[in-house]
Coordinates of C-alpha atoms in Angstrom, one line a residue:
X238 CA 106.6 70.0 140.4
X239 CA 109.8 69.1 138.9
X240 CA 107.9 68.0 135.4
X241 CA 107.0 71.2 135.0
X242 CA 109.8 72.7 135.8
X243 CA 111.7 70.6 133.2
X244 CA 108.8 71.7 130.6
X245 CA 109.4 75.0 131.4
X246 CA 113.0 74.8 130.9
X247 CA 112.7 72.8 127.5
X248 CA 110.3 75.4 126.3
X249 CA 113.2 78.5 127.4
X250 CA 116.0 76.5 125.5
X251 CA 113.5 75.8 122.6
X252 CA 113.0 79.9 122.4
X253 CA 116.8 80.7 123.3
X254 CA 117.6 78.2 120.2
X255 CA 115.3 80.4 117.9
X256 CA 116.5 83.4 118.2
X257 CA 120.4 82.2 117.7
X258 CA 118.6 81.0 114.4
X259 CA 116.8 84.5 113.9
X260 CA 119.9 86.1 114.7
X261 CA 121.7 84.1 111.9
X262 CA 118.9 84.3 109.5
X263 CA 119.1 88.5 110.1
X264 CA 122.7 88.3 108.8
X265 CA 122.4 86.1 106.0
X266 CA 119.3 88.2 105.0
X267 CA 121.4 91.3 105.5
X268 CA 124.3 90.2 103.0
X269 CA 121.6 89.4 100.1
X270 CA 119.9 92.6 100.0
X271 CA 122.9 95.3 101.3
X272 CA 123.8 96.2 97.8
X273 CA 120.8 97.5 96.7
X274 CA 121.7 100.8 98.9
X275 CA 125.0 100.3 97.7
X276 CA 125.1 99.9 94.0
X277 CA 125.4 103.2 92.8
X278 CA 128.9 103.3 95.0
X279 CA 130.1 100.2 94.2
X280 CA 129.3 100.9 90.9
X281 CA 131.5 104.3 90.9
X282 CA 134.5 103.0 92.8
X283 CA 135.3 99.8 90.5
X284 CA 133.9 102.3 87.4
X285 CA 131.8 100.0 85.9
X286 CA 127.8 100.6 84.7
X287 CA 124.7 100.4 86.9
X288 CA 123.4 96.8 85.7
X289 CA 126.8 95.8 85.6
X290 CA 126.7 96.6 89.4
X291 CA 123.1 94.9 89.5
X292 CA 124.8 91.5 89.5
X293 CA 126.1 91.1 92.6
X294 CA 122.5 90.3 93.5
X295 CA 121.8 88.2 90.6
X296 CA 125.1 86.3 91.0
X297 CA 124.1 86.2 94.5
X298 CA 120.4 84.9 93.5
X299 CA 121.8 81.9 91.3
X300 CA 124.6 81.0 93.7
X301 CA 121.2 80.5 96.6
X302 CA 119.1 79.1 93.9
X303 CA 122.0 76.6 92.9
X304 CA 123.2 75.6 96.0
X305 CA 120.1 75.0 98.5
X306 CA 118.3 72.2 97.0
X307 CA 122.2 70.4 96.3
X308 CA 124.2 71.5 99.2
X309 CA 120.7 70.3 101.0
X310 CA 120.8 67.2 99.8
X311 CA 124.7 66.3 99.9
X312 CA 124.7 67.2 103.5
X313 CA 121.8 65.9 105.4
X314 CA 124.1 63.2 106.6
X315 CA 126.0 66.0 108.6
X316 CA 125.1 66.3 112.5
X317 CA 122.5 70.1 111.9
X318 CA 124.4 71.8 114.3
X319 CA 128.4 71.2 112.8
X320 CA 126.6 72.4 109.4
X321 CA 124.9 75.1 111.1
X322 CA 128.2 76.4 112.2
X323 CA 130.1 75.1 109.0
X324 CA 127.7 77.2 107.0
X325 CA 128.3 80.4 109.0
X326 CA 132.4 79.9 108.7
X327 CA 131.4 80.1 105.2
X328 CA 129.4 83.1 105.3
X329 CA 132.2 85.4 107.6
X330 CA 135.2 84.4 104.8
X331 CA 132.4 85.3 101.7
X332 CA 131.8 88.4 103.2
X333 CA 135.6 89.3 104.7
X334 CA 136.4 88.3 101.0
X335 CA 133.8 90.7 99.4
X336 CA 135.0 93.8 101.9
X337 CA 138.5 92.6 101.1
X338 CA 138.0 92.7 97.0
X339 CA 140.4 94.9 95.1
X340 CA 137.9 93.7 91.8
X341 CA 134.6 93.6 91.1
X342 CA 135.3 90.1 89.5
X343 CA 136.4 88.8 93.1
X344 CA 133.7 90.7 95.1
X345 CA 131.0 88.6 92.6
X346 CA 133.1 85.4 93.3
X347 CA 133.0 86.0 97.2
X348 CA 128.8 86.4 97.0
X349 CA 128.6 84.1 94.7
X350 CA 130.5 81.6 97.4
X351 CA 129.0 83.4 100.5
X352 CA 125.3 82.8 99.0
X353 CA 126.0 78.7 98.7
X354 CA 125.6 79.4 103.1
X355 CA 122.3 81.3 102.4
X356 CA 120.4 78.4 100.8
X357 CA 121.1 75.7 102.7
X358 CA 120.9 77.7 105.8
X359 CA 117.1 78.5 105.3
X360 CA 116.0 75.0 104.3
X361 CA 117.3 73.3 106.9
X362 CA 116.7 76.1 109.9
X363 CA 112.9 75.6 108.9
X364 CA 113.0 71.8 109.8
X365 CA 115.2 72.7 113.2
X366 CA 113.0 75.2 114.4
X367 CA 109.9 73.0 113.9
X368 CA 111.6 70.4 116.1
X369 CA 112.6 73.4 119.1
X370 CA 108.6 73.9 119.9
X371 CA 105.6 72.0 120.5
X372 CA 103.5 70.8 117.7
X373 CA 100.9 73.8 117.9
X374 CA 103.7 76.3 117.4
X375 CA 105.0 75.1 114.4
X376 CA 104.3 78.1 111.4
X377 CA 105.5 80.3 114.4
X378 CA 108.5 78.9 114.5
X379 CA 109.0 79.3 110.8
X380 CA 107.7 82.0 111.1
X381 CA 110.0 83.7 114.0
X382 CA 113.2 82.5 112.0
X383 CA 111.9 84.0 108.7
X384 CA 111.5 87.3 111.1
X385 CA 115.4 87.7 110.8
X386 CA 115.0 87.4 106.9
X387 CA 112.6 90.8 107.5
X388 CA 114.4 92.5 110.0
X389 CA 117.0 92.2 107.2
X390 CA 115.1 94.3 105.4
X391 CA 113.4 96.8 107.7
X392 CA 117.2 97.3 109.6
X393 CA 119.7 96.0 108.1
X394 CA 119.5 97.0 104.5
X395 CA 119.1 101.1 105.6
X396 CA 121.8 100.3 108.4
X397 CA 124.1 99.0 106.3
X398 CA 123.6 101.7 103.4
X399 CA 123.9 104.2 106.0
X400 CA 127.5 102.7 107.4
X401 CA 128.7 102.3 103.4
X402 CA 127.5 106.4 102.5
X403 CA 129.4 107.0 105.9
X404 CA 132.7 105.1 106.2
X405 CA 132.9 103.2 102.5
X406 CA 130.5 100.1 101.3
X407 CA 134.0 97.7 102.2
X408 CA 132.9 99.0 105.7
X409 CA 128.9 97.6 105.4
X410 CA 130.7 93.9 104.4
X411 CA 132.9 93.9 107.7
X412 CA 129.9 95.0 109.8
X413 CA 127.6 91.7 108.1
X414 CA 130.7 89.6 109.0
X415 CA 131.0 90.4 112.1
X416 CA 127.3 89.8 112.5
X417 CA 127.9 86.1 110.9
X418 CA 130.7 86.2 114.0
X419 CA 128.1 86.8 116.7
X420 CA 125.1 84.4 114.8
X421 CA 128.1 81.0 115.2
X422 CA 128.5 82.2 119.0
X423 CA 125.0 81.9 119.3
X424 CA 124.2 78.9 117.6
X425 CA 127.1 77.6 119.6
X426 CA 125.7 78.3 123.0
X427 CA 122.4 78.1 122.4
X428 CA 121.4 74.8 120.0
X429 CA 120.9 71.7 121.0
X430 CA 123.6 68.9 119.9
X431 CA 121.2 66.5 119.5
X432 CA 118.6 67.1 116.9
X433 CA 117.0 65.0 114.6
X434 CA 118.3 64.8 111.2
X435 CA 115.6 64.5 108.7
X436 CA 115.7 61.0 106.7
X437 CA 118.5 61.4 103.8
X438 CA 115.9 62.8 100.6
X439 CA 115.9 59.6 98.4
X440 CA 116.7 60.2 94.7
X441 CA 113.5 59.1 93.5
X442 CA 111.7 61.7 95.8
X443 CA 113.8 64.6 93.6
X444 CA 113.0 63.1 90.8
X445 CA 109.3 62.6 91.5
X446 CA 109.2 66.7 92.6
X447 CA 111.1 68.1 90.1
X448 CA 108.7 66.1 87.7
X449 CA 105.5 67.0 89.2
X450 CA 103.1 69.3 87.5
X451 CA 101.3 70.8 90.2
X452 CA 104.8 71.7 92.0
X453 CA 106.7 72.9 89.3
X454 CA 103.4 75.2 89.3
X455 CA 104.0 76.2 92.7
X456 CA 107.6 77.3 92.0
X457 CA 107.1 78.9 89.0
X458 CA 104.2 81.2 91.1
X459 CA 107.1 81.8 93.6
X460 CA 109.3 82.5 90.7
X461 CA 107.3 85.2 88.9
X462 CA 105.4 86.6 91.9
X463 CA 108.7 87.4 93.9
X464 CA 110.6 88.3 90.8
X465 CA 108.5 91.0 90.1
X466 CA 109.6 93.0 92.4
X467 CA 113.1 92.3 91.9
X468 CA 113.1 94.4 88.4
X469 CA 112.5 97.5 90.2
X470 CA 113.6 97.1 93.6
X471 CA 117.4 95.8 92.6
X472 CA 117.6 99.3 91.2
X473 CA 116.0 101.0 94.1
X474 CA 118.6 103.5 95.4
X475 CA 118.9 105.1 91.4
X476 CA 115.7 105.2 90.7
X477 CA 115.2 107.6 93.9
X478 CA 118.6 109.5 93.2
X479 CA 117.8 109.8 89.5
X480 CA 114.0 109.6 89.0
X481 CA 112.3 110.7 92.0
X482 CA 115.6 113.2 92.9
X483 CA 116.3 112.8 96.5
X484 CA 119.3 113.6 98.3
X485 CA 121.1 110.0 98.5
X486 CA 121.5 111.1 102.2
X487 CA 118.1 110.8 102.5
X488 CA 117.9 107.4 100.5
X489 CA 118.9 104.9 104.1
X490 CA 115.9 106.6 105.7
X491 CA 113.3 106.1 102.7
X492 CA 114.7 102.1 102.8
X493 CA 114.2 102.5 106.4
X494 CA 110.3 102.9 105.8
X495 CA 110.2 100.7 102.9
X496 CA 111.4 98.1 105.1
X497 CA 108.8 98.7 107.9
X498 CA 106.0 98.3 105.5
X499 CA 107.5 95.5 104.3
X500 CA 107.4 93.8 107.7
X501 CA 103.5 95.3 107.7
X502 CA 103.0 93.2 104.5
X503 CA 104.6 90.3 105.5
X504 CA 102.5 90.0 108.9
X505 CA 99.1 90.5 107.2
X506 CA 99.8 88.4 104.1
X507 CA 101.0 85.3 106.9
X508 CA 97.8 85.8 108.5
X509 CA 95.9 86.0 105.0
X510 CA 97.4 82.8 103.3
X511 CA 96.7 80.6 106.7
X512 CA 93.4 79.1 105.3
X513 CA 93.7 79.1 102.0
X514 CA 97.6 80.1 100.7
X515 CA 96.2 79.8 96.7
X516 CA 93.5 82.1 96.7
X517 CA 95.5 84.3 99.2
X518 CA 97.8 85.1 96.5
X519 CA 95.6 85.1 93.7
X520 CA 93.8 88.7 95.4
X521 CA 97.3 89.7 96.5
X522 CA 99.5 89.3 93.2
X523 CA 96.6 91.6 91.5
X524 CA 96.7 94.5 94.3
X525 CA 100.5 94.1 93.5
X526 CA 100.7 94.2 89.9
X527 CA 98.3 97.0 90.0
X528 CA 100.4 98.9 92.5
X529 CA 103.9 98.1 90.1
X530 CA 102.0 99.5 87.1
X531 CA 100.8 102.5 88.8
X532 CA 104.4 103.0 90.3
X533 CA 106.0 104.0 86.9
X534 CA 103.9 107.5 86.6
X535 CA 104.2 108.0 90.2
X536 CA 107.9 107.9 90.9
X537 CA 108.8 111.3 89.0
X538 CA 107.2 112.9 91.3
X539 CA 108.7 113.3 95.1
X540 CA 105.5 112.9 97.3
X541 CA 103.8 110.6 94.8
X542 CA 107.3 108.4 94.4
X543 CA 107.4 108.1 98.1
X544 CA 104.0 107.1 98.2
X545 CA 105.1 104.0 95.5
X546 CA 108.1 102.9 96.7
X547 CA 106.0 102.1 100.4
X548 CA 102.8 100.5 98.5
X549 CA 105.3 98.7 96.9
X550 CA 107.3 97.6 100.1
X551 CA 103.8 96.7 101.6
X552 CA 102.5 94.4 98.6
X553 CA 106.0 92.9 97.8
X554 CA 106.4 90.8 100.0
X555 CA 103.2 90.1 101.4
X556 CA 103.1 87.2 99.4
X557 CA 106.3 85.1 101.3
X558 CA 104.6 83.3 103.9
X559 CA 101.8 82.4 101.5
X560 CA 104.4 81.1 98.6
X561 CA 106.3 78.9 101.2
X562 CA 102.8 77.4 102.6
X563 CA 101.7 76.8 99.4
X564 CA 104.4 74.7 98.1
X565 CA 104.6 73.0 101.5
X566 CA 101.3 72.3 101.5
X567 CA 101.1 70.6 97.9
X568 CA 104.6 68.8 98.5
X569 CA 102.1 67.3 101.7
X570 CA 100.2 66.2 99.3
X571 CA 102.0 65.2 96.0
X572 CA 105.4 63.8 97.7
X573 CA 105.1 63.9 101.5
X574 CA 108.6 62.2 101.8
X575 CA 110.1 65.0 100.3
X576 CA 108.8 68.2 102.0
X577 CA 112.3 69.1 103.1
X578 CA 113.6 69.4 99.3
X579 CA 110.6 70.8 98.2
X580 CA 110.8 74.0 101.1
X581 CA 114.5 74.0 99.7
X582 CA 113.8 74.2 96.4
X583 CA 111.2 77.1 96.8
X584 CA 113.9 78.8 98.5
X585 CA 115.5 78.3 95.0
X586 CA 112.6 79.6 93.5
X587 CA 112.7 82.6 95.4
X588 CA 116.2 83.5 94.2
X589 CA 115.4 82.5 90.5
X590 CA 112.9 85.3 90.9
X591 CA 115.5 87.7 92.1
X592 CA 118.0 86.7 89.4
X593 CA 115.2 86.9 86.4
X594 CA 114.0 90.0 87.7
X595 CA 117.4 92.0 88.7
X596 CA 118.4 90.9 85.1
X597 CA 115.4 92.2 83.3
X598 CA 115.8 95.3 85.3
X599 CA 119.2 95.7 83.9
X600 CA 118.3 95.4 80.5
X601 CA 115.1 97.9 81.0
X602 CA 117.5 100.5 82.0
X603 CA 119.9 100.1 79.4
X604 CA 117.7 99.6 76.7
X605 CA 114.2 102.2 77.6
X606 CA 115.4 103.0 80.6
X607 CA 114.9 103.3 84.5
X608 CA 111.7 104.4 84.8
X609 CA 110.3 102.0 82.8
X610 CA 111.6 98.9 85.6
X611 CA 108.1 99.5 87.7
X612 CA 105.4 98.5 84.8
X613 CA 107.5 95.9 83.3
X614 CA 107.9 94.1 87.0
X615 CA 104.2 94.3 87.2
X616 CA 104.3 92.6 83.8
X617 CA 106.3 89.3 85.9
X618 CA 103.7 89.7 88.4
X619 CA 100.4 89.3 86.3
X620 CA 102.7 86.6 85.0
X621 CA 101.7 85.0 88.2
X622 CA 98.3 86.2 88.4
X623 CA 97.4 83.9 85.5
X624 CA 99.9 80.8 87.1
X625 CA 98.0 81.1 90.3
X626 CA 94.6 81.1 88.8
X627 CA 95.1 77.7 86.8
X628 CA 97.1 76.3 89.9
X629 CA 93.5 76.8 91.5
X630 CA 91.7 75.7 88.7
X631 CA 93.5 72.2 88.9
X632 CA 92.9 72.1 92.5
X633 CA 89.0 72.7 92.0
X634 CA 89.2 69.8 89.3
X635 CA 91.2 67.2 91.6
X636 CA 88.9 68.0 94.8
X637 CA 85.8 67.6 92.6

C-alpha cells in the first residue's frame, strides 16, 4: 500500500516539475518571437528601417546559436537546478534591460545577453525532463516542455503584440519578465534538488560531432528547413499591414490563429516523424516549400493572404519534433556519448536558421522587396528537400 502510494507521489512531483519547466520554456519562447508583432513599432519609435528592426531576432538567433552548445558545455559541472535558476536571473535582467532601453543598440545588447539563457535552457531541460518520468514517457516529456516553446507562439506572441499596440512594446518586455519571475518561483518549489547531472561532454566527443558527416547533415536539414520560414515570418506583421492591408488592430488576432495552426502542425508532424523522422520530413519540407511558393501570389489578396499565412503556420513548424528526433537519433548512433551536445547543438541549428533567414528577409525587402520574402523562403526550404533526400540516401547505403 504504502509503495504505491510513494509511486504515486513520485509520479505527481515528476508532473509538477514539468510544468515549472513548461512554464519557463513558455517565457523564454515568448521573448524570442515577441518582436515579430512588434517590429513595425519598435521600428518607428527608435526611427530606424524595417530590417534594421529585423535584428533583434537575428541578434537574438546568433546569441542562442552561440551560446547553447558552449554555455552547455562550460556548465554541466553546475548542480541543474542552481543553473536552472541562474539562467532565469539572467533572462528577467535581459528582458528588464530591453524594456528599460533608451537605444536600439542597448535593446540588441540586452537580447543578445537574454538569448545566452534561451540556449542552454532548452538543452539541458530536455535531459531533466527525461529523468522526472518513467522510461515509456520519455518523447512526452520532451515533448510537454517543448509545449511551452508552442504555447509561445499560439499565446504569447499575439498576447504580447496586443499589450505593446495597447500600453507601448517597453510594456510586452516587463510582462515576459515578470513571466521569467513566476517560471524561477516554480522551478524553485517544484524541482527536485537532486538530479542527475549528465557526464561532463568530453572534448573529443565535440570534436568527433562537429566532424561527422552524417550530423553536420542533420543540422544543416534543421538549418535550412526551419530557416525557411524565418525569411517571411520575421517580417510577418508588415507584410499584413502593407501587403495584404489589414488593420494592424487586427494583426494580434491573425497571429492568434497562425499560432493555433502552428500548434496543429506541430502535433501531427510529432506524431508523423515517430517511425521514421527522415522520410517524415522529406514529404513535409515539399508540402512546405510548395505552400511558401504559392504564398507570394496569395498574400495581396485579403482572404487568399489569410488563407497563406495559416497553411504556412501549419507546415512551418510541423517539422520540429521530427528535426530534434532526427539528430537525436543519428547522434544514438554516430556518438552516443554525446547526445546531450548534439540536442544542444540542433538547438543551435535551429537559431542559425532564424538568423540566415531573418537576414535574407531583410535584404529581399530592401533590395525586390516584401512580397518577394515568401518564394525566396521556399527557396531555403527545397534547400532542405534535396539535404534530406541524400541524408536518406546515405542511410539506405549504410543499412544495406
Amino acid at each position: 500500500m504504502n509503495h504505491s502510494h510513494t509511486a504515486d507521489d513520485k509520479a505527481r512531483k515528476g508532473r509538477l516539475a514539468l510544468w515549472a519547466l513548461a512554464i519557463s520554456a513558455f517565457g523564454i519562447g515568448t521573448t524570442e518571437f515577441v518582436p515579430v508583432g512588434l517590429l513595425a513599432t519598435i521600428a518607428k519609435d527608435f526611427d530606424i528601417g524595417i530590417t534594421l528592426a529585423g535584428l533583434l531576432i537575428s541578434g537574438y538567433a546568433i546569441g542562442v546559436a552561440v551560446g547553447a552548445p558552449i554555455l552547455t558545455a562550460l556548465t554541466n559541472r553546475v548542480s541543474r537546478k542552481t543553473l536552472l535558476m541562474v539562467l532565469m536571473v539572467v533572462f528577467i535582467v535581459g528582458n528588464i534591460v530591453a524594456a528599460m532601453s533608451t537605444s536600439f543598440e542597448l535593446l540588441m545588447v540586452a537580447r543578445f545577453i537574454t538569448a545566452f539563457s534561451h540556449g542552454v535552457f532548452f538543452s539541458i531541460g530536455a535531459t531533466i525532463a527525461v529523468q522526472l518520468v518513467p522510461a515509456h514517457k520519455k518523447a512526452s516529456a520532451i515533448a510537454l516542455m517543448f509545449t511551452g516553446l508552442t504555447v509561445a507562439t499560439v499565446t504569447g506572441v499575439p498576447l504580447g503584440t496586443f499589450i505593446g499596440q495597447a500600453f507601448g512594446w517597453r510594456a510586452t518586455f516587463w510582462g515576459v519578465a515578470a513571466l521569467g519571475v513566476i517560471a524561477i518561483v516554480a522551478i524553485a518549489l517544484l524541482i527536485p534538488k537532486n538530479l542527475k547531472q549528465s557526464p561532463p561532454a568530453k572534448f573529443s566527443d565535440m570534436f568527433r560531432l562537429v566532424t561527422n558527416s552524417r550530423l553536420l547533415l542533420g543540422f544543416a536539414i534543421t538549418a535550412f528547413g526551419y530557416g525557411g520560414t524565418f525569411v517571411a515570418f520575421t517580417y510577418l506583421t508588415p507584410i499584413l499591414e502593407d501587403v495584404t492591408k489589414i488593420d494592424s488592430k487586427l494583426v494580434s488576432i491573425v497571429l492568434l490563429v497562425y499560432g493555433i495552426a502552428v500548434a496543429i502542425g506541430n502535433a501531427v508532424g510529432g506524431r508523423l516523424a515517430n517511425h521514421n523522422p527522415a522520410r517524415a520530413l522529406f514529404w513535409m519540407f515539399i508540402m512546405h516549400a510548395i505552400i511558401m511558393i504559392v504564398m507570394t501570389f496569395m498574400i495581396p489578396f485579403k482572404v487568399a493572404g489569410l488563407i497563406a499565412v495559416i497553411l504556412m503556420g501549419l507546415v512551418a513548424f510541423m517539422n520540429v519534433p521530427g528535426l530534434q528526433l532526427n539528430v537525436v537519433q543519428l547522434a544514438e548512433k554516430y556518438v552516443p556519448a554525446a547526445v546531450d551536445v548534439a540536442s544542444a547543438l540542433n538547438i543551435a541549428a535551429f537559431n542559425v536558421g532564424i538568423a540566415m533567414g531573418s537576414i535574407i528577409g531583410g535584404l529581399v525587402i530592401n533590395t525586390i522587396g516584401i512580397v518577394h520574402t515568401p518564394w525566396i523562403g521556399g527557396i531555403m526550404v527545397i534547400g532542405a528537400v534535396l539535404l534530406t533526400g541524400l541524408s536518406l540516401r546515405l542511410e539506405r547505403h549504410t543499412n544495406a
